[in-house]
GROMACS .gro file of C-alpha atoms in nm:
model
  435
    1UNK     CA    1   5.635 -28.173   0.713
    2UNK     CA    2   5.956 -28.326   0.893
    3UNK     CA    3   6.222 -28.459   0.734
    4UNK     CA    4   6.421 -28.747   0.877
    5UNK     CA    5   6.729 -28.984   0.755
    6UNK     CA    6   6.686 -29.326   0.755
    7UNK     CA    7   6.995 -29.538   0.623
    8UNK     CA    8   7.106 -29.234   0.387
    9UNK     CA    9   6.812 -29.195   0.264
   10UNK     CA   10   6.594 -28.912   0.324
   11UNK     CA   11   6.192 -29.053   0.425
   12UNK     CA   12   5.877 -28.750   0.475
   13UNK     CA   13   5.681 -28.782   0.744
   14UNK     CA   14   5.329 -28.620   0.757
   15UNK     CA   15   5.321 -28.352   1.038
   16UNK     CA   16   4.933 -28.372   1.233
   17UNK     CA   17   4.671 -28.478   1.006
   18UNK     CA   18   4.320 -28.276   0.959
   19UNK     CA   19   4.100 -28.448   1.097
   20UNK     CA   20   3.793 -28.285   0.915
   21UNK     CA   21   3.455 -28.318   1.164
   22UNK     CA   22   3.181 -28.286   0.821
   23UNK     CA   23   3.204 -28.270   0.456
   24UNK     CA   24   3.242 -27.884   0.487
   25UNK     CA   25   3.535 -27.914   0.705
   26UNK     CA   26   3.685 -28.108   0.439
   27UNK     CA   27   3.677 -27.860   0.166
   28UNK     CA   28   3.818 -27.581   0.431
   29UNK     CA   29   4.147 -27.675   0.438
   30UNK     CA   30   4.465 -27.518   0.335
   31UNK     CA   31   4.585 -27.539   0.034
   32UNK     CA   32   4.938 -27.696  -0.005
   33UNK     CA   33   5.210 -27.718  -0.257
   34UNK     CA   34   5.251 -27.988  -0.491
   35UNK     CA   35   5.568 -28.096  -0.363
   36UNK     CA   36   5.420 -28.139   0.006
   37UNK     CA   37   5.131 -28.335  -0.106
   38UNK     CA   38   5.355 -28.550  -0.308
   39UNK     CA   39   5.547 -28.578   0.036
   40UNK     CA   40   5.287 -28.645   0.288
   41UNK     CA   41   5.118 -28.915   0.002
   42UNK     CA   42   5.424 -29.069   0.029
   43UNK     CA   43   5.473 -29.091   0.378
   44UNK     CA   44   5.109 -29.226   0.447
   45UNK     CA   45   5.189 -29.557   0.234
   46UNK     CA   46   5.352 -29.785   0.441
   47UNK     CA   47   5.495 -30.120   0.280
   48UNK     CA   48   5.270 -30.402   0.277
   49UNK     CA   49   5.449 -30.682   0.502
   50UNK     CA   50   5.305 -30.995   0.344
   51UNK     CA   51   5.589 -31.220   0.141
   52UNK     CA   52   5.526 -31.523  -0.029
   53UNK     CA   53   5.756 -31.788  -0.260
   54UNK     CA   54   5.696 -31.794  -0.608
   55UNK     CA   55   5.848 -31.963  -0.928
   56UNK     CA   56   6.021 -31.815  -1.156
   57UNK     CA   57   5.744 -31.827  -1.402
   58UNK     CA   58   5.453 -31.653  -1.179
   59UNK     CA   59   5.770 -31.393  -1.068
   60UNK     CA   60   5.727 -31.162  -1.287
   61UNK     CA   61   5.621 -30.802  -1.183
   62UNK     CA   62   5.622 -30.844  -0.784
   63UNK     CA   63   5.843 -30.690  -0.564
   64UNK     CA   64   6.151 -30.869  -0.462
   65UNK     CA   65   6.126 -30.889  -0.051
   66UNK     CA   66   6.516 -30.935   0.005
   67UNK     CA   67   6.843 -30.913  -0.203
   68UNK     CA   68   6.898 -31.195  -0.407
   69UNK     CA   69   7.255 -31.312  -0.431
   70UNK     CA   70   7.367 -31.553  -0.686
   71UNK     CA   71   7.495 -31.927  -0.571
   72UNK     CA   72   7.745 -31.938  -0.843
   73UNK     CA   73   7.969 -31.803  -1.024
   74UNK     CA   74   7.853 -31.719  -1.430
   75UNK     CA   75   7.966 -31.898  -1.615
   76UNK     CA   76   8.042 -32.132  -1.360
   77UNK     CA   77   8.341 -32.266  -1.555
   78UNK     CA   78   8.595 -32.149  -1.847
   79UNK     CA   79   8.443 -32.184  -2.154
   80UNK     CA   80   8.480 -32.151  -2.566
   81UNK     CA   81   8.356 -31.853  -2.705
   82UNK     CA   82   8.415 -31.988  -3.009
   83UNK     CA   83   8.430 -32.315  -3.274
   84UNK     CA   84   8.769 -32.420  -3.298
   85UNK     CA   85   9.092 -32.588  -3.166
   86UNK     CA   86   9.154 -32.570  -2.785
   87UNK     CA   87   9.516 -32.513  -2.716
   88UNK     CA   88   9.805 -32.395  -2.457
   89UNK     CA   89  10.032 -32.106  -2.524
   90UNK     CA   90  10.319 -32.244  -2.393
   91UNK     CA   91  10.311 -32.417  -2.673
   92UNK     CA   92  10.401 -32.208  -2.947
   93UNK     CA   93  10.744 -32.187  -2.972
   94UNK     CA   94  10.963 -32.052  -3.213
   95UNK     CA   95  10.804 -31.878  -3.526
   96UNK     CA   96  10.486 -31.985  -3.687
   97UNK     CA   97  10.302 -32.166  -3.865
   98UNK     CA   98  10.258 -32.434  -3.598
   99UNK     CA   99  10.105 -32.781  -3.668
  100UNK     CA  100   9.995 -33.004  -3.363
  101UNK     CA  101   9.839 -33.325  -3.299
  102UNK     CA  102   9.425 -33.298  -3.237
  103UNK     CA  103   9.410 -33.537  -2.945
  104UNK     CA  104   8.984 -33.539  -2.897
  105UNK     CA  105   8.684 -33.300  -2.915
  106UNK     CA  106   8.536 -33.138  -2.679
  107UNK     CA  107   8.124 -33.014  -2.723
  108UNK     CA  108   7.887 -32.827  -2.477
  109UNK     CA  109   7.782 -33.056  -2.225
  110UNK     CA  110   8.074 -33.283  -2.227
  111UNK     CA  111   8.217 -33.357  -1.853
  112UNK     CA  112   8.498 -33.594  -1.911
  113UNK     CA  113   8.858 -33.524  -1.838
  114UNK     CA  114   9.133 -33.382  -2.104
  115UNK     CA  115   9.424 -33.482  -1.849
  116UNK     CA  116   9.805 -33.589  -1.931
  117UNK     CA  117   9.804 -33.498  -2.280
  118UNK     CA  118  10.131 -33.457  -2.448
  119UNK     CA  119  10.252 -33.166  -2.535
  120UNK     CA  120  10.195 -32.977  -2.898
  121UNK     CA  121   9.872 -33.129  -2.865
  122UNK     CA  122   9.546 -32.945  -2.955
  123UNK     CA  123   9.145 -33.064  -2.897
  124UNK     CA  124   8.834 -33.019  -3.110
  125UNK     CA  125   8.612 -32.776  -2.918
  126UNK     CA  126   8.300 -32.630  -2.997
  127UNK     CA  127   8.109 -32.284  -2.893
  128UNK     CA  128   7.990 -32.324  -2.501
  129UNK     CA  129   8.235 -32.655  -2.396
  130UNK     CA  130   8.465 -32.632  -2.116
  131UNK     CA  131   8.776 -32.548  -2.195
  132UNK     CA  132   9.025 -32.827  -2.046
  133UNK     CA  133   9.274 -32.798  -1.766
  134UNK     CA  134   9.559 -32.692  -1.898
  135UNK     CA  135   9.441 -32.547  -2.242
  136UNK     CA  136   9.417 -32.177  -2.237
  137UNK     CA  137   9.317 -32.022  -2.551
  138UNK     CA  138   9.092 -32.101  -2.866
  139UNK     CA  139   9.149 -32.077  -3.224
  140UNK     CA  140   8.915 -31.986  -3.450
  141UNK     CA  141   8.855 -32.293  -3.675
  142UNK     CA  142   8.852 -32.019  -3.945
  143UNK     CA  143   9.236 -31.940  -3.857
  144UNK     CA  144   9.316 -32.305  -3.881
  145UNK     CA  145   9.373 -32.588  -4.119
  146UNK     CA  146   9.379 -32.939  -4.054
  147UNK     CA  147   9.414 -33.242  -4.228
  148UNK     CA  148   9.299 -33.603  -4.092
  149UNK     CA  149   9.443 -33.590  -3.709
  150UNK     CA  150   9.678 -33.271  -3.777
  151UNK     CA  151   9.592 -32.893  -3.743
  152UNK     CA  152   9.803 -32.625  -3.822
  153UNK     CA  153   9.784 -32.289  -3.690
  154UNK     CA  154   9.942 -31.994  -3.895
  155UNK     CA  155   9.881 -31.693  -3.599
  156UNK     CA  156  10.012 -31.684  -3.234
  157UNK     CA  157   9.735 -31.688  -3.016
  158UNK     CA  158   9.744 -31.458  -2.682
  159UNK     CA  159   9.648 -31.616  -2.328
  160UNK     CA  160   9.256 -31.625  -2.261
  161UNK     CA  161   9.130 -31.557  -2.671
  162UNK     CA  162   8.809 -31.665  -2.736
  163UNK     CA  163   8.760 -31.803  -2.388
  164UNK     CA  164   8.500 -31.686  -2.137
  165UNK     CA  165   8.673 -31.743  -1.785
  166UNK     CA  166   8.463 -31.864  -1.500
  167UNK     CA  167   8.295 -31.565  -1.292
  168UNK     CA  168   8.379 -31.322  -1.541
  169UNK     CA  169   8.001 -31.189  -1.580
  170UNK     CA  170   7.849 -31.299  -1.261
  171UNK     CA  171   8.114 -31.378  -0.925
  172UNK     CA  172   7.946 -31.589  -0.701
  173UNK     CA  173   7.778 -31.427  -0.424
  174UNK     CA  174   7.771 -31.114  -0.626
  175UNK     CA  175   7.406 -30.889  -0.600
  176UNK     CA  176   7.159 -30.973  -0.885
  177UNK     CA  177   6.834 -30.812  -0.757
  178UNK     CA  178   6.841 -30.537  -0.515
  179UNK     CA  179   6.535 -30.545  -0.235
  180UNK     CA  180   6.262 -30.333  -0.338
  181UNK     CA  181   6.279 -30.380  -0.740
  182UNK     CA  182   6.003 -30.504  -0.940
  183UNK     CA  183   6.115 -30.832  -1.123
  184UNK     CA  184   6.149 -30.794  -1.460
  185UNK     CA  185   6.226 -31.039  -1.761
  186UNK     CA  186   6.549 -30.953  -1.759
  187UNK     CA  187   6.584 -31.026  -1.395
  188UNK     CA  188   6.441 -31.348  -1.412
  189UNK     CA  189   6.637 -31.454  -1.714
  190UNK     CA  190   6.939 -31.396  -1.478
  191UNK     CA  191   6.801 -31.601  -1.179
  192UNK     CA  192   6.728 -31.858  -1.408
  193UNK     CA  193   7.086 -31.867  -1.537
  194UNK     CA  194   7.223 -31.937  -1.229
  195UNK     CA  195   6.988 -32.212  -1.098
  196UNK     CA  196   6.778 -32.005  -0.896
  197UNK     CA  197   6.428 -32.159  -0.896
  198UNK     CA  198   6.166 -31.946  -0.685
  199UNK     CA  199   6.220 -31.600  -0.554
  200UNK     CA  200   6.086 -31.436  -0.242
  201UNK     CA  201   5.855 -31.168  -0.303
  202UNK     CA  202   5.617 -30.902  -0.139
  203UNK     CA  203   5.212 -31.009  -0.199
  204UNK     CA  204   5.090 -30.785  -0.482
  205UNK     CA  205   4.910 -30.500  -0.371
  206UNK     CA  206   4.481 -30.494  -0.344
  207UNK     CA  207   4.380 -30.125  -0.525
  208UNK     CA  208   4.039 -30.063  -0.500
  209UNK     CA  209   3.855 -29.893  -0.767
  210UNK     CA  210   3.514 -29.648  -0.730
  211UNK     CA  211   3.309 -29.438  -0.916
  212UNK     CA  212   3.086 -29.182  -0.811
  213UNK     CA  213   2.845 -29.000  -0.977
  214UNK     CA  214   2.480 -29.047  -1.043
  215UNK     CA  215   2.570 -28.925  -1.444
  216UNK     CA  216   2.796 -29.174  -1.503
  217UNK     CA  217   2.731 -29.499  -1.718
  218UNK     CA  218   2.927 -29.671  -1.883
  219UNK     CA  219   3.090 -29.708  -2.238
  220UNK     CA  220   2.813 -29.921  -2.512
  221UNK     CA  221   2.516 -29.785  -2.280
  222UNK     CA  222   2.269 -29.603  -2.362
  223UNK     CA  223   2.281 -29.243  -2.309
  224UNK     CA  224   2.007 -29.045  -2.138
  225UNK     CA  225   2.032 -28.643  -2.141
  226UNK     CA  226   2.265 -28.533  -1.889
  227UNK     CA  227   2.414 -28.858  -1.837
  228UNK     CA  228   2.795 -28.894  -1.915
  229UNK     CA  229   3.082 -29.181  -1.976
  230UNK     CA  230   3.306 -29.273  -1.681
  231UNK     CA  231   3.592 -29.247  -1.861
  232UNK     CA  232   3.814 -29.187  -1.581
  233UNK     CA  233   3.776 -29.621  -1.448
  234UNK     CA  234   3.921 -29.730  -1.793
  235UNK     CA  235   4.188 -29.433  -1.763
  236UNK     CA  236   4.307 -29.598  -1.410
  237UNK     CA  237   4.220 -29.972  -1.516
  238UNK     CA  238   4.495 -29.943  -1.797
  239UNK     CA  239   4.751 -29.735  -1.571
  240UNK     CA  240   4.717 -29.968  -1.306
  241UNK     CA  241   4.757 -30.253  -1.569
  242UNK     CA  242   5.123 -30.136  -1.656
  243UNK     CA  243   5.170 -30.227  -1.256
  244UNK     CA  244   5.222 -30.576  -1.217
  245UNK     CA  245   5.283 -30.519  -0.857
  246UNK     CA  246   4.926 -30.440  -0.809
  247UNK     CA  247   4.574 -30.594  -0.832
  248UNK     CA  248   4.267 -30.420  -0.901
  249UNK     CA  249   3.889 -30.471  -0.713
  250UNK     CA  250   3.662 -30.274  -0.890
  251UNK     CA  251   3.358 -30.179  -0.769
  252UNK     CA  252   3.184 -29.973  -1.032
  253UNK     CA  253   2.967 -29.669  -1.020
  254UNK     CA  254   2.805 -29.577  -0.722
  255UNK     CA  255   2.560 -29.283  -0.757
  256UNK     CA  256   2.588 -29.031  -0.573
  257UNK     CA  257   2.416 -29.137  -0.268
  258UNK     CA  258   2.523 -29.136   0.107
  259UNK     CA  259   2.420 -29.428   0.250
  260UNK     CA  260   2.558 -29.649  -0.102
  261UNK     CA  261   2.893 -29.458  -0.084
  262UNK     CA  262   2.907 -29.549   0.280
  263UNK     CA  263   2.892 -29.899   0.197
  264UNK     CA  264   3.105 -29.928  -0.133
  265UNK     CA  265   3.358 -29.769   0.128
  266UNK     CA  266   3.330 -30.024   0.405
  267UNK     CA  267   3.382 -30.289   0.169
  268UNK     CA  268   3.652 -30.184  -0.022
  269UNK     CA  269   3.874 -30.048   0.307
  270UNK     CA  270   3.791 -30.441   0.430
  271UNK     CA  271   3.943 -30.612   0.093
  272UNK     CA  272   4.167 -30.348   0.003
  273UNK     CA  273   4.517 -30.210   0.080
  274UNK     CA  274   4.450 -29.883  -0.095
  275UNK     CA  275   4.127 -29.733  -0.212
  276UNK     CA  276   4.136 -29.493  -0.522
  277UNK     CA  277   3.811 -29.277  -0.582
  278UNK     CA  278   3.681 -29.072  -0.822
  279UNK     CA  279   3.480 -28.782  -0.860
  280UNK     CA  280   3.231 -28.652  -0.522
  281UNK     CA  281   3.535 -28.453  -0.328
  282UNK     CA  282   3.464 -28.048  -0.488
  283UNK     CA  283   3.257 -27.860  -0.257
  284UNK     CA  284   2.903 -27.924  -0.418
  285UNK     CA  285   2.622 -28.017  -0.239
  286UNK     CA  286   2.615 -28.373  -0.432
  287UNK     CA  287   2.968 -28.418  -0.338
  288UNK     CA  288   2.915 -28.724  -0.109
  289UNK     CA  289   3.260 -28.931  -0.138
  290UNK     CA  290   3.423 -28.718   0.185
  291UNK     CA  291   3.162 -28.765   0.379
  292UNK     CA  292   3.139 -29.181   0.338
  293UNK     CA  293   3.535 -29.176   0.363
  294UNK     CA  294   3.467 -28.964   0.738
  295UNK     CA  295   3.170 -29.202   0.857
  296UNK     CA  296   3.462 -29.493   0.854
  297UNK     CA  297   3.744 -29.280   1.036
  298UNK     CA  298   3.927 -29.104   0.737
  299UNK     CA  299   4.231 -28.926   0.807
  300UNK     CA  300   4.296 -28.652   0.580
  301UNK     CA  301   4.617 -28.543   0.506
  302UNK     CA  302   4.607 -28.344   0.187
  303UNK     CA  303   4.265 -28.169   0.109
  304UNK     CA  304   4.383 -27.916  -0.174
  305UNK     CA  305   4.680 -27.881  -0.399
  306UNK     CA  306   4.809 -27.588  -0.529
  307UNK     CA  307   4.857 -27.769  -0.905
  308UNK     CA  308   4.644 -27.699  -1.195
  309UNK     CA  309   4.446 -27.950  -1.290
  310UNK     CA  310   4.375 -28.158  -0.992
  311UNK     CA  311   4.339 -27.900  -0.690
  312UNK     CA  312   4.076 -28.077  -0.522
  313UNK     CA  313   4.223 -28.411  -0.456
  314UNK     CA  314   4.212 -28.532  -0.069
  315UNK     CA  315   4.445 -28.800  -0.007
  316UNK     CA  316   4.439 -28.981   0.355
  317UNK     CA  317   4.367 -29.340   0.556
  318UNK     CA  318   4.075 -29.533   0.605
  319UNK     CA  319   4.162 -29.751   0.962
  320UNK     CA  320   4.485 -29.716   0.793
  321UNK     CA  321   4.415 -29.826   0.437
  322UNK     CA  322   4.561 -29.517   0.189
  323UNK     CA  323   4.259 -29.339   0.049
  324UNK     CA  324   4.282 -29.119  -0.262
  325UNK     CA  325   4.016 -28.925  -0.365
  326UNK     CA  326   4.057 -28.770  -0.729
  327UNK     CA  327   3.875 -28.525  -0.894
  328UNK     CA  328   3.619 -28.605  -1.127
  329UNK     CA  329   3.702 -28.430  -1.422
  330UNK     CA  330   3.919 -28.657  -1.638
  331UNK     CA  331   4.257 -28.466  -1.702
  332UNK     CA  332   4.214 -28.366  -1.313
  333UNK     CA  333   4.230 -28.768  -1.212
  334UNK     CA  334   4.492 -28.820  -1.520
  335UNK     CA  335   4.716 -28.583  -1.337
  336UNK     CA  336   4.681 -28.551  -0.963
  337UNK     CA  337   4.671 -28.943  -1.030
  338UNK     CA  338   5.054 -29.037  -1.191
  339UNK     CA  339   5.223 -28.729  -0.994
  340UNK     CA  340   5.108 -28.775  -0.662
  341UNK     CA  341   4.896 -29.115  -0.587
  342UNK     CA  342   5.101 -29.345  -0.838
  343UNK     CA  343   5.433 -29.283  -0.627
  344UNK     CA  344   5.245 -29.360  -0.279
  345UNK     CA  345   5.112 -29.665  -0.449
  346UNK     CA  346   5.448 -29.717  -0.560
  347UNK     CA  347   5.565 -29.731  -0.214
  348UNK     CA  348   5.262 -29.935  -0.038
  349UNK     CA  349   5.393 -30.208  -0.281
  350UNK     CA  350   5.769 -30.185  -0.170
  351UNK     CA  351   5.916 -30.040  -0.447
  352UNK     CA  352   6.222 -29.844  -0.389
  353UNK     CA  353   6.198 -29.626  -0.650
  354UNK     CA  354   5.847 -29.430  -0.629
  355UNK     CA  355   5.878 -29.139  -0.799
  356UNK     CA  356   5.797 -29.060  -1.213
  357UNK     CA  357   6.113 -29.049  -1.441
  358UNK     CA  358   6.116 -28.645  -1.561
  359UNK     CA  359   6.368 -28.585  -1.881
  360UNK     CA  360   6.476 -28.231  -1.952
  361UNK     CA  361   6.316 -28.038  -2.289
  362UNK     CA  362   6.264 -27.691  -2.387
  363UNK     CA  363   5.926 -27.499  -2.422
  364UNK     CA  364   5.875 -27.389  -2.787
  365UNK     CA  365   5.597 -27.159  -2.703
  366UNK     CA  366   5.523 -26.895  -2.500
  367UNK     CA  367   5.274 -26.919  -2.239
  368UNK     CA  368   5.113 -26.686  -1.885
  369UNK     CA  369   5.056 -26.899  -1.521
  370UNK     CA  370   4.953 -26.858  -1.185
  371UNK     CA  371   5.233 -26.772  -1.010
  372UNK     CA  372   5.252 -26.981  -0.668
  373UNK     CA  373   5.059 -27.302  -0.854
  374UNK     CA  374   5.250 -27.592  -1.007
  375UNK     CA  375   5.117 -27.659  -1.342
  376UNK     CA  376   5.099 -27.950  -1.603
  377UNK     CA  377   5.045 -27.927  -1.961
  378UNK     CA  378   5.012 -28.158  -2.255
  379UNK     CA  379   5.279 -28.124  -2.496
  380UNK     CA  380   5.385 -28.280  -2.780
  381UNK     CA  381   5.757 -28.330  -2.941
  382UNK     CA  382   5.812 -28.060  -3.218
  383UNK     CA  383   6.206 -28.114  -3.258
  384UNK     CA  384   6.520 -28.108  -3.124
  385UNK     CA  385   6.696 -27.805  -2.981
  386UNK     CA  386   7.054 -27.783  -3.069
  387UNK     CA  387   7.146 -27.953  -2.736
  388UNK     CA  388   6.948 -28.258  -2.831
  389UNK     CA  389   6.659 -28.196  -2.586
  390UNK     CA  390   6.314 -28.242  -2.716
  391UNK     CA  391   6.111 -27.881  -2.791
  392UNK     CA  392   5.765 -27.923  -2.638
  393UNK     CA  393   5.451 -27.791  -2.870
  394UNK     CA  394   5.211 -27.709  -2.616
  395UNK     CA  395   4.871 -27.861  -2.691
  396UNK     CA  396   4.559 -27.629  -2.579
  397UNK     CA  397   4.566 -27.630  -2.208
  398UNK     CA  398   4.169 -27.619  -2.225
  399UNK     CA  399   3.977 -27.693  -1.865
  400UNK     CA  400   3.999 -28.015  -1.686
  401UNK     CA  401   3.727 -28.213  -1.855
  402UNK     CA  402   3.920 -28.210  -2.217
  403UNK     CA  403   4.022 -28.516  -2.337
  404UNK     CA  404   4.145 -28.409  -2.684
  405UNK     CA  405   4.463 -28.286  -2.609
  406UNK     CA  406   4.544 -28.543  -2.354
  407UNK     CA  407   4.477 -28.773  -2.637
  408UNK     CA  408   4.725 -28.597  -2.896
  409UNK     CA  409   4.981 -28.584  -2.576
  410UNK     CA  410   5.322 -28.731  -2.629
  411UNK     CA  411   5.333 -28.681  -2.240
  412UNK     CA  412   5.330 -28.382  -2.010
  413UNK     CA  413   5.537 -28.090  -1.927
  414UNK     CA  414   5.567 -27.935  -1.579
  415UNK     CA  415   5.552 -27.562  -1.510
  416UNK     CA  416   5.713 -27.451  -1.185
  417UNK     CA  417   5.483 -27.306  -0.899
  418UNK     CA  418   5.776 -26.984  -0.884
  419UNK     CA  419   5.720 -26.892  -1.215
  420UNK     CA  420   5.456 -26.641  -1.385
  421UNK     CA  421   5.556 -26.712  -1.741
  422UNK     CA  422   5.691 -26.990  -2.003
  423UNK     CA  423   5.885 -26.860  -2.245
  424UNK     CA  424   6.028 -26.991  -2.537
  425UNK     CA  425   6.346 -27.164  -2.538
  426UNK     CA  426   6.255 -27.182  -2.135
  427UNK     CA  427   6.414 -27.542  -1.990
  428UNK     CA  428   6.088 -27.731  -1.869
  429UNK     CA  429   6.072 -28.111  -1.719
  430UNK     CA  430   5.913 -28.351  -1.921
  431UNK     CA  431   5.732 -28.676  -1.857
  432UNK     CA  432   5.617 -28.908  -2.147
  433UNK     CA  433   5.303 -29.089  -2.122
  434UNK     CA  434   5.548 -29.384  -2.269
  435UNK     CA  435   5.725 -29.349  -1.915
   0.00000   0.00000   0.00000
């Protein structure tokens, strides 16, 4: 792995690639730590270059190609904040109360001129109108009293209350959206408030989708013995659907055949930026998915993970399409999926920030590892320490292929490679599955 700085920020490169010759070859390699395969999946994803214009309205979710600045200021003039009178300061002299003369009204939208008035003069003005020339503070109407074309005030306002000055929550020019953010609701609610009417964004990525696995049907089929449900295409259909950066081809089951895998292959590397896979990459003699990824030039660069579940995963190119190929068994996929193929994903799209959001908690339970093998556990919130921090429950760790306690998961908790034990009260990283 090398390391290298690129505008202050620190970018993995892969060192050489494995460049298996068989299947065999690709079940031979050595086994890596989680970190590094995170790394090198990174590093393999490289931007997609494509931009487009869109509007506003079909803007939301892409990644925004370049910084957006804003055209003017917000608001883009001084304002009321409030209903009331529209006066000047100077004007208050002596002690209170004061009375003055209302000379007009002012209401959102107006654009005429308040010039030359006299002095000890005040105007009608309602929430959102420009504030005159001139005038430089608003009185609540609630602080006020009139009577036919006379108000009188009984407090001395200060300079500025109840008036929103021009620029003072967006200056013009100022950043809105940074380059490599996905546009969010929010962001286009501010675009929108400064006149901005289409934004330039990077094409959504093309993620294709395979099963393998001559067992496999699929859910509200009938079930023959020894036949299972691919669970693990709905598991990545609705993770991928909380990525509006992305687009999914799916291309079903494929059984576990050669020559079928070969071709599912071919066409998803030719529609495809990125081709997730899963099950067919264990060592078994029906394991057939490394061997169609080889016939069509993969190059591997992770082939096993020292992380528990998900140690077979191989993650690589295809003619320089990233190829992920998860396990089969579903908490495997779950796992070596959102830790280590979400953030290269993440970065094939453009986003600048690839990586899953990890919140501190406490273990409250007690628990033996694998010392040298980065772990992940479901875990559920049991309390608060007396920090604040959440205390995890562990959930039965079970094997790979339970779905049950993945199910009762508020999210998972990560158990360092360095350590042989968890022990209670132990400071652990957690990630929500609400992340």
């Amino acid at each position: 792995m090398r390391e290298q700085t690129q505008g202050g920020a620190i970018v993995f490169h892969a060192a050489n690639r494995v460049l298996p010759a068989d299947c065999s070859a690709a079940q031979s390699g050595k086994t890596i730590a989680f970190e590094a395969a995170v790394a090198k999946a990174v590093a393999l994803a490289h931007t997609v270059r494509y931009r487009e214009h869109l509007s506003l309205a079909a803007s939301l979710g892409p990644v925004c190609a370049v910084a957006i600045h804003s055209p003017i200021a917000l608001p883009p003039f001084d304002n009321s904040a409030m209903d009331g009178f529209a006066v000047r300061t100077s004007d208050f002299n002596g002690d209170g109360p004061w009375t003055f003369r209302v000379a007009g009204r002012v209401a959102a939208g107006d654009v005429r001129a308040h010039d030359h008035l006299d002095p000890r003069t005040a105007l009608r003005i309602f929430t959102g109108a420009p504030v005159p020339a001139g005038f430089d503070a608003v009185v609540m109407q609630e602080q006020c009293e009139r009577s036919s074309d006379m108000v009188t005030v009984f407090e001395r306002p200060r300079r500025g209350r109840h008036v929103r000055l021009a620029g003072e929550d967006v200056g013009a020019g100022s950043e809105l959206v940074t380059r490599g953010k996905a546009l969010s609701a929010r962001d286009l609610t501010l675009l929108a408030a400064v006149g901005i009417a289409d934004v330039e964004v990077l094409r959504r990525i093309r993620i294709g989708l395979l099963s393998t696995g001559s067992e496999l049907k699929e859910p509200g089929e009938p079930l023959a013995h020894g036949q299972i449900y691919n669970s693990n295409r709905v598991m990545l259909r609705s993770l991928l659907a909380a990525c509006p950066w992305a687009e999914v081809v799916d291309f079903g089951i494929v059984p576990d055949s050669p020559d079928l895998l070969a071709d599912a292959v071919e066409r998803a590397v030719a529609s495809c930026d990125a081709l997730v896979t899963t099950g067919g990459v264990s060592a078994g003699e029906e394991d057939h998915m490394i061997a169609a990824a080889l016939q069509h030039g993969a190059r591997l660069d992770v082939l096993k993970v020292a992380m528990r579940p998900g140690k077979p995963l191989k993650v690589g190119t295809i003619q320089s399409k990233l190829f992920a190929g998860l396990p089969g068994n579903p908490n495997a996929a779950l796992v070596a999926f959102r830790q280590i193929i979400l953030p290269a994903l993440r970065r094939l799209a453009g986003l600048t920030e690839v990586q899953p959001q990890w919140f501190s908690a406490v273990a409250g339970f007690t628990c033996k590892k694998r010392q040298g093998r980065t772990e992940f556990a479901p875990v559920r919130i049991s309390g608060r320490s007396e920090t604040g921090e959440p205390v995890l429950e562990l959930i039965e760790r079970g094997s790979s292929a339970n779905l049950m306690a993945i199910a009762l998961a508020d999210g998972i908790a990560l158990f360092p490679a360095e350590v042989a034990e968890i022990t209670d009260s132990m400071p652990l990283r957690y990630e929500p599955f609400s992340n």
